[in-house]
Short mmCIF file of the C-alpha atoms (twelve columns), coordinates in Angstrom:
data_MODEL
# 
_entry.id   MODEL 
# 
loop_
_atom_site.group_PDB 
_atom_site.id 
_atom_site.type_symbol 
_atom_site.label_atom_id 
_atom_site.label_alt_id 
_atom_site.label_comp_id 
_atom_site.label_asym_id 
_atom_site.label_seq_id 
_atom_site.Cartn_x 
_atom_site.Cartn_y 
_atom_site.Cartn_z 
_atom_site.pdbx_PDB_model_num 
ATOM 1   C CA . MET A 1   -6.996  10.961  36.910 1 
ATOM 2   C CA . ALA A 2   -7.973  12.185  39.987 1 
ATOM 3   C CA . ASP A 3   -6.044  10.717  42.792 1 
ATOM 4   C CA . ASN A 4   -8.447  8.169   44.134 1 
ATOM 5   C CA . GLU A 5   -8.625  6.663   40.254 1 
ATOM 6   C CA . THR A 6   -7.242  3.610   39.961 1 
ATOM 7   C CA . THR A 7   -7.010  1.779   36.235 1 
ATOM 8   C CA . VAL A 8   -7.540  -2.003  36.146 1 
ATOM 9   C CA . THR A 9   -5.419  -3.789  33.089 1 
ATOM 10  C CA . PRO A 10  -7.346  -6.461  31.376 1 
ATOM 11  C CA . LYS A 11  -6.801  -10.042 32.498 1 
ATOM 12  C CA . LYS A 12  -5.564  -11.480 29.537 1 
ATOM 13  C CA . GLN A 13  -7.824  -14.689 28.300 1 
ATOM 14  C CA . MET A 14  -7.767  -17.912 27.100 1 
ATOM 15  C CA . SER A 15  -9.990  -18.762 24.020 1 
ATOM 16  C CA . PHE A 16  -11.972 -22.723 23.621 1 
ATOM 17  C CA . GLN A 17  -13.512 -22.831 20.819 1 
ATOM 18  C CA . TRP A 18  -16.849 -24.829 23.110 1 
ATOM 19  C CA . HIS A 19  -19.461 -27.104 20.175 1 
ATOM 20  C CA . ILE A 20  -22.402 -27.033 23.168 1 
ATOM 21  C CA . THR A 21  -24.586 -28.872 20.230 1 
ATOM 22  C CA . ASP A 22  -24.792 -31.459 17.136 1 
ATOM 23  C CA . ASN A 23  -27.292 -30.054 16.269 1 
ATOM 24  C CA . CYS A 24  -28.032 -28.410 13.188 1 
ATOM 25  C CA . ASP A 25  -30.573 -26.829 10.062 1 
ATOM 26  C CA . GLN A 26  -27.610 -27.836 7.030  1 
ATOM 27  C CA . ARG A 27  -25.870 -30.611 5.894  1 
ATOM 28  C CA . CYS A 28  -22.208 -28.562 4.407  1 
ATOM 29  C CA . LYS A 29  -19.996 -30.961 1.999  1 
ATOM 30  C CA . HIS A 30  -17.288 -29.510 3.710  1 
ATOM 31  C CA . CYS A 31  -19.188 -30.648 7.751  1 
ATOM 32  C CA . TYR A 32  -16.201 -32.026 10.043 1 
ATOM 33  C CA . ILE A 33  -19.117 -33.346 11.856 1 
ATOM 34  C CA . PHE A 34  -21.776 -34.385 9.003  1 
ATOM 35  C CA . GLY A 35  -17.606 -35.218 6.562  1 
ATOM 36  C CA . GLN A 36  -16.725 -37.656 8.911  1 
ATOM 37  C CA . ASP A 37  -18.748 -39.308 10.209 1 
ATOM 38  C CA . PRO A 38  -22.686 -38.687 8.776  1 
ATOM 39  C CA . ASN A 39  -24.598 -40.967 10.206 1 
ATOM 40  C CA . ILE A 40  -22.941 -39.713 13.864 1 
ATOM 41  C CA . ALA A 41  -25.243 -39.669 16.898 1 
ATOM 42  C CA . LEU A 42  -26.307 -35.941 16.970 1 
ATOM 43  C CA . TYR A 43  -25.800 -34.905 21.177 1 
ATOM 44  C CA . SER A 44  -26.457 -31.626 23.091 1 
ATOM 45  C CA . ALA A 45  -24.858 -30.866 26.294 1 
ATOM 46  C CA . PRO A 46  -27.559 -30.177 28.970 1 
ATOM 47  C CA . PHE A 47  -26.920 -27.301 31.207 1 
ATOM 48  C CA . VAL A 48  -25.806 -29.377 34.186 1 
ATOM 49  C CA . LYS A 49  -22.691 -30.485 32.184 1 
ATOM 50  C CA . MET A 50  -22.534 -26.983 30.341 1 
ATOM 51  C CA . LYS A 51  -22.594 -24.946 34.267 1 
ATOM 52  C CA . GLU A 52  -19.502 -27.571 34.919 1 
ATOM 53  C CA . VAL A 53  -17.245 -26.795 31.802 1 
ATOM 54  C CA . VAL A 54  -17.552 -23.354 32.380 1 
ATOM 55  C CA . ASP A 55  -16.746 -23.621 36.390 1 
ATOM 56  C CA . LYS A 56  -13.480 -26.363 35.299 1 
ATOM 57  C CA . CYS A 57  -12.673 -23.358 33.482 1 
ATOM 58  C CA . ILE A 58  -12.892 -21.082 34.775 1 
ATOM 59  C CA . ALA A 59  -10.307 -22.481 37.498 1 
ATOM 60  C CA . TYR A 60  -8.492  -23.964 34.737 1 
ATOM 61  C CA . THR A 61  -7.115  -20.678 33.243 1 
ATOM 62  C CA . ALA A 62  -6.692  -18.659 36.802 1 
ATOM 63  C CA . ARG A 63  -3.706  -20.610 37.394 1 
ATOM 64  C CA . PHE A 64  -2.394  -19.488 34.439 1 
ATOM 65  C CA . ASP A 65  -3.165  -15.908 35.572 1 
ATOM 66  C CA . THR A 66  -5.658  -15.294 32.313 1 
ATOM 67  C CA . GLU A 67  -10.030 -15.993 32.035 1 
ATOM 68  C CA . PRO A 68  -11.384 -17.865 29.596 1 
ATOM 69  C CA . ARG A 69  -12.879 -16.197 25.925 1 
ATOM 70  C CA . TYR A 70  -15.699 -18.799 25.319 1 
ATOM 71  C CA . THR A 71  -17.036 -18.899 21.622 1 
ATOM 72  C CA . LEU A 72  -19.816 -21.345 21.527 1 
ATOM 73  C CA . THR A 73  -20.950 -22.627 18.196 1 
ATOM 74  C CA . GLY A 74  -21.891 -26.165 17.153 1 
ATOM 75  C CA . GLY A 75  -23.712 -27.693 15.099 1 
ATOM 76  C CA . ASP A 76  -25.599 -24.394 15.999 1 
ATOM 77  C CA . PRO A 77  -26.085 -23.711 19.155 1 
ATOM 78  C CA . LEU A 78  -29.687 -21.904 19.055 1 
ATOM 79  C CA . LEU A 79  -30.724 -25.635 18.811 1 
ATOM 80  C CA . ASN A 80  -28.976 -26.398 22.482 1 
ATOM 81  C CA . PRO A 81  -32.153 -26.860 24.319 1 
ATOM 82  C CA . ASP A 82  -30.870 -25.512 26.660 1 
ATOM 83  C CA . PHE A 83  -29.009 -22.367 25.029 1 
ATOM 84  C CA . TRP A 84  -30.519 -19.870 27.198 1 
ATOM 85  C CA . LYS A 85  -29.666 -21.293 30.451 1 
ATOM 86  C CA . LEU A 86  -25.638 -21.433 29.304 1 
ATOM 87  C CA . ALA A 87  -26.778 -17.590 27.915 1 
ATOM 88  C CA . GLU A 88  -27.362 -15.881 31.082 1 
ATOM 89  C CA . TYR A 89  -24.723 -18.238 33.283 1 
ATOM 90  C CA . LEU A 90  -22.117 -16.609 31.578 1 
ATOM 91  C CA . LYS A 91  -23.956 -13.243 32.199 1 
ATOM 92  C CA . GLU A 92  -23.731 -14.179 36.055 1 
ATOM 93  C CA . LYS A 93  -20.772 -14.832 35.447 1 
ATOM 94  C CA . GLY A 94  -19.349 -11.459 33.753 1 
ATOM 95  C CA . ILE A 95  -18.364 -13.506 30.681 1 
ATOM 96  C CA . LYS A 96  -18.118 -12.557 27.115 1 
ATOM 97  C CA . PHE A 97  -18.823 -14.724 24.499 1 
ATOM 98  C CA . HIS A 98  -18.952 -14.683 20.686 1 
ATOM 99  C CA . ILE A 99  -21.352 -17.084 18.789 1 
ATOM 100 C CA . LEU A 100 -20.347 -19.211 15.852 1 
ATOM 101 C CA . GLY A 101 -23.860 -20.111 13.800 1 
ATOM 102 C CA . ASN A 102 -26.607 -20.216 11.182 1 
ATOM 103 C CA . PRO A 103 -29.029 -17.480 10.149 1 
ATOM 104 C CA . PHE A 104 -32.589 -19.181 10.257 1 
ATOM 105 C CA . HIS A 105 -33.396 -18.590 14.200 1 
ATOM 106 C CA . LEU A 106 -32.212 -14.941 14.371 1 
ATOM 107 C CA . THR A 107 -34.645 -12.410 14.778 1 
ATOM 108 C CA . GLN A 108 -34.582 -8.991  16.096 1 
ATOM 109 C CA . GLU A 109 -35.883 -10.275 19.794 1 
ATOM 110 C CA . VAL A 110 -33.279 -13.146 19.607 1 
ATOM 111 C CA . CYS A 111 -30.536 -10.717 18.057 1 
ATOM 112 C CA . ASN A 112 -31.426 -7.999  21.783 1 
ATOM 113 C CA . ARG A 113 -31.536 -11.414 24.432 1 
ATOM 114 C CA . LEU A 114 -28.537 -12.203 23.273 1 
ATOM 115 C CA . TYR A 115 -26.580 -9.088  23.503 1 
ATOM 116 C CA . ASP A 116 -27.922 -8.265  26.638 1 
ATOM 117 C CA . CYS A 117 -26.293 -12.088 28.111 1 
ATOM 118 C CA . GLY A 118 -23.202 -10.896 26.416 1 
ATOM 119 C CA . CYS A 119 -22.771 -12.150 23.085 1 
ATOM 120 C CA . THR A 120 -20.238 -9.261  21.502 1 
ATOM 121 C CA . SER A 121 -20.536 -10.784 17.904 1 
ATOM 122 C CA . LEU A 122 -21.960 -14.173 15.636 1 
ATOM 123 C CA . GLN A 123 -20.269 -15.554 12.737 1 
ATOM 124 C CA . VAL A 124 -22.232 -16.597 9.747  1 
ATOM 125 C CA . SER A 125 -20.474 -18.176 7.004  1 
ATOM 126 C CA . ILE A 126 -20.921 -17.642 2.750  1 
ATOM 127 C CA . ASP A 127 -19.498 -19.637 1.213  1 
ATOM 128 C CA . GLY A 128 -19.717 -19.097 -2.229 1 
ATOM 129 C CA . LEU A 129 -22.474 -16.534 -4.905 1 
ATOM 130 C CA . ARG A 130 -26.106 -17.743 -4.516 1 
ATOM 131 C CA . GLU A 131 -25.824 -21.021 -6.851 1 
ATOM 132 C CA . THR A 132 -22.862 -22.358 -5.280 1 
ATOM 133 C CA . HIS A 133 -23.580 -20.923 -1.068 1 
ATOM 134 C CA . ASP A 134 -27.155 -22.723 -1.332 1 
ATOM 135 C CA . TYR A 135 -24.876 -25.475 -3.303 1 
ATOM 136 C CA . ILE A 136 -22.325 -25.886 -0.859 1 
ATOM 137 C CA . ARG A 137 -25.322 -24.902 2.604  1 
ATOM 138 C CA . LYS A 138 -29.290 -25.214 2.187  1 
ATOM 139 C CA . PRO A 139 -31.273 -23.918 -1.054 1 
ATOM 140 C CA . GLY A 140 -31.852 -19.842 0.263  1 
ATOM 141 C CA . SER A 141 -29.591 -19.262 3.339  1 
ATOM 142 C CA . PHE A 142 -27.454 -17.584 0.670  1 
ATOM 143 C CA . ASP A 143 -30.097 -14.722 1.280  1 
ATOM 144 C CA . ALA A 144 -31.531 -15.097 4.634  1 
ATOM 145 C CA . THR A 145 -27.209 -15.454 5.980  1 
ATOM 146 C CA . TRP A 146 -27.203 -11.232 4.619  1 
ATOM 147 C CA . GLU A 147 -30.364 -10.495 6.082  1 
ATOM 148 C CA . CYS A 148 -29.813 -11.269 9.260  1 
ATOM 149 C CA . LEU A 149 -26.986 -8.249  9.222  1 
ATOM 150 C CA . PRO A 150 -29.210 -5.206  10.160 1 
ATOM 151 C CA . LEU A 151 -30.100 -7.651  12.772 1 
ATOM 152 C CA . LEU A 152 -27.502 -8.510  14.475 1 
ATOM 153 C CA . HIS A 153 -26.263 -4.285  13.912 1 
ATOM 154 C CA . LYS A 154 -28.892 -3.179  14.720 1 
ATOM 155 C CA . ALA A 155 -28.931 -4.685  18.194 1 
ATOM 156 C CA . GLY A 156 -25.377 -3.633  18.786 1 
ATOM 157 C CA . ILE A 157 -23.768 -7.554  18.248 1 
ATOM 158 C CA . GLU A 158 -20.678 -7.297  15.452 1 
ATOM 159 C CA . SER A 159 -21.363 -9.252  12.233 1 
ATOM 160 C CA . ALA A 160 -18.268 -11.544 11.023 1 
ATOM 161 C CA . ILE A 161 -17.963 -13.033 7.803  1 
ATOM 162 C CA . MET A 162 -16.243 -16.741 7.701  1 
ATOM 163 C CA . VAL A 163 -16.204 -18.349 4.171  1 
ATOM 164 C CA . THR A 164 -13.964 -22.155 3.797  1 
ATOM 165 C CA . VAL A 165 -12.530 -21.758 0.384  1 
ATOM 166 C CA . SER A 166 -12.660 -24.722 -1.559 1 
ATOM 167 C CA . HIS A 167 -11.511 -25.578 -5.114 1 
ATOM 168 C CA . LEU A 168 -15.424 -25.184 -5.470 1 
ATOM 169 C CA . ASN A 169 -15.523 -21.262 -4.989 1 
ATOM 170 C CA . ILE A 170 -12.388 -20.127 -4.675 1 
ATOM 171 C CA . LYS A 171 -12.739 -17.810 -7.995 1 
ATOM 172 C CA . GLU A 172 -16.093 -16.262 -6.045 1 
ATOM 173 C CA . VAL A 173 -14.592 -15.781 -3.228 1 
ATOM 174 C CA . PRO A 174 -12.986 -11.711 -4.141 1 
ATOM 175 C CA . ASP A 175 -16.620 -11.181 -5.064 1 
ATOM 176 C CA . ILE A 176 -17.989 -12.419 -1.545 1 
ATOM 177 C CA . ILE A 177 -15.737 -10.197 0.126  1 
ATOM 178 C CA . ASP A 178 -17.278 -7.102  -1.862 1 
ATOM 179 C CA . LEU A 179 -20.713 -8.000  -0.380 1 
ATOM 180 C CA . ALA A 180 -19.286 -7.784  3.187  1 
ATOM 181 C CA . VAL A 181 -18.494 -4.480  3.057  1 
ATOM 182 C CA . GLN A 182 -21.485 -4.099  1.218  1 
ATOM 183 C CA . HIS A 183 -23.912 -5.070  3.762  1 
ATOM 184 C CA . ARG A 184 -21.139 -3.688  6.060  1 
ATOM 185 C CA . ALA A 185 -19.901 -6.567  7.645  1 
ATOM 186 C CA . GLY A 186 -18.009 -6.468  10.696 1 
ATOM 187 C CA . ILE A 187 -15.419 -8.944  10.024 1 
ATOM 188 C CA . PHE A 188 -14.481 -10.592 7.396  1 
ATOM 189 C CA . GLY A 189 -11.649 -13.323 6.980  1 
ATOM 190 C CA . PHE A 190 -11.408 -16.977 4.933  1 
ATOM 191 C CA . ALA A 191 -10.382 -20.605 5.747  1 
ATOM 192 C CA . ARG A 192 -8.627  -23.538 3.744  1 
ATOM 193 C CA . TYR A 193 -11.184 -26.467 3.607  1 
ATOM 194 C CA . VAL A 194 -10.288 -29.256 5.983  1 
ATOM 195 C CA . PRO A 195 -10.228 -32.500 3.700  1 
ATOM 196 C CA . THR A 196 -12.539 -35.303 5.422  1 
ATOM 197 C CA . GLY A 197 -13.769 -38.933 4.820  1 
ATOM 198 C CA . PRO A 198 -12.963 -40.657 2.180  1 
ATOM 199 C CA . ASP A 199 -11.559 -40.135 -0.785 1 
ATOM 200 C CA . LYS A 200 -11.722 -36.364 -0.781 1 
ATOM 201 C CA . SER A 201 -9.112  -33.709 -0.975 1 
ATOM 202 C CA . ASN A 202 -8.652  -30.068 -1.278 1 
ATOM 203 C CA . LYS A 203 -7.739  -29.917 -4.789 1 
ATOM 204 C CA . ILE A 204 -6.976  -25.878 -4.452 1 
ATOM 205 C CA . GLN A 205 -2.241  -25.588 -6.671 1 
ATOM 206 C CA . PRO A 206 0.081   -23.987 -3.882 1 
ATOM 207 C CA . LEU A 207 0.476   -21.360 -6.956 1 
ATOM 208 C CA . GLU A 208 -3.168  -20.998 -7.787 1 
ATOM 209 C CA . TYR A 209 -3.310  -20.270 -3.949 1 
ATOM 210 C CA . ARG A 210 -0.667  -17.547 -3.819 1 
ATOM 211 C CA . GLU A 211 -2.684  -15.970 -6.807 1 
ATOM 212 C CA . PHE A 212 -5.234  -16.573 -5.037 1 
ATOM 213 C CA . LEU A 213 -4.283  -14.190 -2.279 1 
ATOM 214 C CA . ASP A 214 -2.303  -11.592 -3.762 1 
ATOM 215 C CA . LYS A 215 -6.142  -10.812 -5.343 1 
ATOM 216 C CA . CYS A 216 -7.824  -10.640 -1.894 1 
ATOM 217 C CA . TYR A 217 -5.163  -8.961  0.038  1 
ATOM 218 C CA . LYS A 218 -4.984  -5.796  -2.460 1 
ATOM 219 C CA . LYS A 219 -8.447  -6.065  -2.520 1 
ATOM 220 C CA . TYR A 220 -7.865  -5.787  1.308  1 
ATOM 221 C CA . GLU A 221 -6.039  -2.954  0.955  1 
ATOM 222 C CA . LYS A 222 -7.905  -1.042  -1.544 1 
ATOM 223 C CA . TYR A 223 -10.996 -0.913  0.948  1 
ATOM 224 C CA . ARG A 224 -8.905  0.198   3.902  1 
ATOM 225 C CA . GLU A 225 -7.327  2.761   1.917  1 
ATOM 226 C CA . GLU A 226 -11.278 4.249   1.619  1 
ATOM 227 C CA . GLY A 227 -11.331 4.348   4.764  1 
ATOM 228 C CA . CYS A 228 -13.516 0.810   4.779  1 
ATOM 229 C CA . TRP A 229 -15.656 -0.274  8.049  1 
ATOM 230 C CA . THR A 230 -15.121 -3.994  7.596  1 
ATOM 231 C CA . ILE A 231 -12.013 -5.345  9.732  1 
ATOM 232 C CA . PHE A 232 -10.361 -7.817  7.323  1 
ATOM 233 C CA . ALA A 233 -9.119  -11.296 9.636  1 
ATOM 234 C CA . GLU A 234 -5.920  -12.160 8.177  1 
ATOM 235 C CA . LYS A 235 -7.075  -15.745 9.445  1 
ATOM 236 C CA . GLU A 236 -4.837  -17.332 6.631  1 
ATOM 237 C CA . HIS A 237 -1.240  -18.393 8.486  1 
ATOM 238 C CA . LEU A 238 -0.279  -18.933 4.886  1 
ATOM 239 C CA . PHE A 239 -0.512  -14.781 4.361  1 
ATOM 240 C CA . THR A 240 2.573   -13.750 5.755  1 
ATOM 241 C CA . LEU A 241 4.839   -16.061 3.942  1 
ATOM 242 C CA . TYR A 242 2.846   -14.030 0.718  1 
ATOM 243 C CA . LYS A 243 3.327   -10.740 2.376  1 
ATOM 244 C CA . TYR A 244 7.416   -11.268 3.167  1 
ATOM 245 C CA . GLU A 245 7.936   -13.111 -0.434 1 
ATOM 246 C CA . GLU A 246 6.315   -9.212  -1.541 1 
ATOM 247 C CA . GLY A 247 8.256   -7.218  0.764  1 
ATOM 248 C CA . ILE A 248 5.490   -6.753  3.514  1 
ATOM 249 C CA . VAL A 249 6.625   -7.855  6.613  1 
ATOM 250 C CA . THR A 250 10.254  -8.799  7.084  1 
ATOM 251 C CA . ILE A 251 12.321  -11.155 9.757  1 
ATOM 252 C CA . PRO A 252 12.628  -10.150 13.235 1 
ATOM 253 C CA . GLU A 253 16.644  -10.167 14.631 1 
ATOM 254 C CA . ASN A 254 17.401  -11.837 17.082 1 
ATOM 255 C CA . ILE A 255 14.951  -13.957 17.939 1 
ATOM 256 C CA . THR A 256 15.395  -17.246 20.378 1 
ATOM 257 C CA . PRO A 257 15.077  -20.533 18.183 1 
ATOM 258 C CA . GLY A 258 12.493  -22.966 18.486 1 
ATOM 259 C CA . VAL A 259 9.328   -20.150 19.686 1 
ATOM 260 C CA . LEU A 260 7.009   -19.768 18.143 1 
ATOM 261 C CA . TYR A 261 5.433   -15.833 17.902 1 
ATOM 262 C CA . GLU A 262 3.130   -16.519 15.750 1 
ATOM 263 C CA . GLY A 263 0.757   -18.476 13.689 1 
ATOM 264 C CA . CYS A 264 -1.953  -21.689 14.317 1 
ATOM 265 C CA . HIS A 265 -2.964  -21.072 17.703 1 
ATOM 266 C CA . ILE A 266 -3.229  -24.513 18.132 1 
ATOM 267 C CA . GLY A 267 -1.911  -25.480 21.894 1 
ATOM 268 C CA . LEU A 268 -2.554  -22.335 23.733 1 
ATOM 269 C CA . SER A 269 -6.345  -22.420 22.317 1 
ATOM 270 C CA . GLY A 270 -9.088  -25.267 23.720 1 
ATOM 271 C CA . CYS A 271 -11.759 -27.263 22.020 1 
ATOM 272 C CA . ILE A 272 -14.458 -28.730 23.924 1 
ATOM 273 C CA . LEU A 273 -16.909 -30.826 22.103 1 
ATOM 274 C CA . PRO A 274 -20.391 -31.186 23.135 1 
ATOM 275 C CA . ASP A 275 -19.371 -34.808 24.985 1 
ATOM 276 C CA . GLY A 276 -16.777 -32.808 26.406 1 
ATOM 277 C CA . THR A 277 -13.542 -34.048 24.913 1 
ATOM 278 C CA . LEU A 278 -11.510 -31.855 24.086 1 
ATOM 279 C CA . LEU A 279 -9.078  -31.454 21.223 1 
ATOM 280 C CA . ALA A 280 -6.104  -29.936 20.236 1 
ATOM 281 C CA . CYS A 281 -8.327  -27.986 17.203 1 
ATOM 282 C CA . ARG A 282 -11.719 -29.010 16.033 1 
ATOM 283 C CA . ARG A 283 -10.641 -28.438 12.510 1 
ATOM 284 C CA . THR A 284 -8.414  -31.531 12.565 1 
ATOM 285 C CA . ALA A 285 -9.218  -34.648 13.142 1 
ATOM 286 C CA . GLY A 286 -7.878  -37.043 16.176 1 
ATOM 287 C CA . SER A 287 -6.345  -34.193 17.706 1 
ATOM 288 C CA . GLU A 288 -7.686  -36.016 21.062 1 
ATOM 289 C CA . ILE A 289 -6.023  -34.572 24.048 1 
ATOM 290 C CA . GLY A 290 -8.547  -35.337 27.023 1 
ATOM 291 C CA . ASN A 291 -11.904 -34.786 28.282 1 
ATOM 292 C CA . ILE A 292 -13.117 -32.016 30.335 1 
ATOM 293 C CA . PHE A 293 -14.953 -34.007 33.057 1 
ATOM 294 C CA . ASP A 294 -12.034 -36.326 34.065 1 
ATOM 295 C CA . ASP A 295 -11.067 -36.165 37.466 1 
ATOM 296 C CA . ASP A 296 -7.853  -34.696 37.081 1 
ATOM 297 C CA . PHE A 297 -7.843  -31.765 34.458 1 
ATOM 298 C CA . LEU A 298 -7.338  -29.499 37.490 1 
ATOM 299 C CA . ASP A 299 -4.427  -31.305 37.923 1 
ATOM 300 C CA . PRO A 300 -1.543  -29.309 36.531 1 
ATOM 301 C CA . GLU A 301 0.418   -32.537 35.816 1 
ATOM 302 C CA . ASN A 302 -2.119  -34.202 33.684 1 
ATOM 303 C CA . THR A 303 -1.840  -35.443 30.770 1 
ATOM 304 C CA . TYR A 304 -3.910  -32.577 28.647 1 
ATOM 305 C CA . GLU A 305 -1.434  -30.331 28.855 1 
ATOM 306 C CA . LYS A 306 1.604   -32.911 27.536 1 
ATOM 307 C CA . LYS A 307 -0.636  -33.810 25.014 1 
ATOM 308 C CA . ARG A 308 -1.392  -29.877 23.722 1 
ATOM 309 C CA . LEU A 309 1.907   -28.002 24.165 1 
ATOM 310 C CA . ALA A 310 2.663   -30.931 21.638 1 
ATOM 311 C CA . TYR A 311 1.367   -29.618 18.622 1 
ATOM 312 C CA . ARG A 312 4.013   -26.435 19.477 1 
ATOM 313 C CA . GLU A 313 7.130   -27.916 19.067 1 
ATOM 314 C CA . LEU A 314 8.541   -27.075 16.127 1 
ATOM 315 C CA . SER A 315 10.874  -29.442 15.484 1 
ATOM 316 C CA . LYS A 316 7.857   -31.688 14.609 1 
ATOM 317 C CA . TYR A 317 7.659   -29.609 11.437 1 
ATOM 318 C CA . GLU A 318 8.007   -31.511 8.195  1 
ATOM 319 C CA . ASP A 319 9.743   -28.295 6.269  1 
ATOM 320 C CA . CYS A 320 8.433   -25.701 7.893  1 
ATOM 321 C CA . SER A 321 10.705  -26.578 10.437 1 
ATOM 322 C CA . ARG A 322 13.460  -25.884 7.481  1 
ATOM 323 C CA . CYS A 323 11.956  -22.812 7.110  1 
ATOM 324 C CA . LYS A 324 12.923  -19.675 8.449  1 
ATOM 325 C CA . LEU A 325 9.167   -17.672 7.949  1 
ATOM 326 C CA . ALA A 326 8.502   -21.447 10.754 1 
ATOM 327 C CA . PRO A 327 7.575   -18.885 13.835 1 
ATOM 328 C CA . TRP A 328 5.146   -16.637 11.818 1 
ATOM 329 C CA . CYS A 329 3.628   -19.068 9.761  1 
ATOM 330 C CA . ARG A 330 3.717   -22.913 9.169  1 
ATOM 331 C CA . GLY A 331 0.135   -22.113 7.496  1 
ATOM 332 C CA . CYS A 332 -2.888  -24.807 8.236  1 
ATOM 333 C CA . HIS A 333 -1.585  -28.618 9.306  1 
ATOM 334 C CA . ALA A 334 -5.884  -29.343 9.902  1 
ATOM 335 C CA . VAL A 335 -5.270  -29.478 5.455  1 
ATOM 336 C CA . ALA A 336 -2.357  -31.241 6.285  1 
ATOM 337 C CA . ARG A 337 -3.790  -33.756 8.292  1 
ATOM 338 C CA . GLY A 338 -6.805  -33.602 6.541  1 
ATOM 339 C CA . GLN A 339 -5.053  -34.544 2.600  1 
ATOM 340 C CA . HIS A 340 -1.838  -36.425 3.966  1 
ATOM 341 C CA . GLY A 341 -3.415  -37.924 7.027  1 
ATOM 342 C CA . ASP A 342 -0.142  -36.795 9.155  1 
ATOM 343 C CA . PHE A 343 -0.841  -33.029 11.063 1 
ATOM 344 C CA . PHE A 344 3.008   -32.582 11.002 1 
ATOM 345 C CA . ALA A 345 3.240   -32.919 6.887  1 
ATOM 346 C CA . ARG A 346 3.878   -30.389 4.351  1 
ATOM 347 C CA . ASP A 347 0.880   -28.164 3.896  1 
ATOM 348 C CA . PRO A 348 -0.756  -28.702 0.991  1 
ATOM 349 C CA . GLN A 349 -1.250  -25.802 0.275  1 
ATOM 350 C CA . CYS A 350 2.577   -24.033 0.927  1 
ATOM 351 C CA . TRP A 351 4.013   -23.508 -2.479 1 
ATOM 352 C CA . HIS A 352 7.548   -22.579 -0.210 1 
ATOM 353 C CA . ILE A 353 10.607  -24.148 -1.285 1 
ATOM 354 C CA . VAL A 354 12.474  -24.634 1.473  1 
ATOM 355 C CA . GLU A 355 16.480  -24.716 0.717  1 
# 
């Protein structure tokens, strides 16, 4: 390095999952928007409001010497009439973004424009093999999803495949992993179905789920050893419990009691709905903690701060608070909330017996 050259250390980022519209081409059977209220009035945030969100998030994250990181979703974010105005504004501000969406409006021209505006990755969902997926989501969407991946790759956008695991598709996920690799998906991951609405539950039994994680992890390792290009995102926090039991990971010594080191990021990242409602977690019903358009959002003493951090109080977690893996695991309490009506209740798929 020359004497007059300097290195710039990138700032840490604070993530915001931002739902800019409720509009969607699908009515997935596990959807947390329509599952809780099938008659919900659909709303898209207008550009003037989205611009305000961007500006407020920039000001908010600056207080913590971080930068905002947006994951734009919906619904399908491309169905917001002002989507491209937002994308151009983010480009103007030098902010990269990710998208969680559908494949139906992705042409090569659209993908190229997304890349030019700063879209670095786009996640689409596969929720089973063809028959199962098209039953859960929309007829024809299985093929449409795989067909959009080459368009993303050609534009320079990383592709991601996400599976919502339920009793309907759990036996098919290992085969979906193979398909993701065959289609050169950049990232593959899965999360569990969160029960929504009356009389719904996640019917997967704890030991059945452990066996499922074992199959997936061994398949991941096989592909990693082969030098596979797909990154396997171990989003499921119960992987920590599985890997501990298998001797793959160990517990560090001299940790600070009560501190959460890994696991769920609730309280560290934010979720913004089209009307500005702030949630601690989009998958967790009843986790409203404020509204970004309120005047006190940027006030360091506002209740938003206290409410979001309340979800990170380890002592509140049933069973987890007594488990030695709690600082790194805790499972998924969005599922616990959906199943038991209590966010801090035991994860219904956790098989670990706390002494």
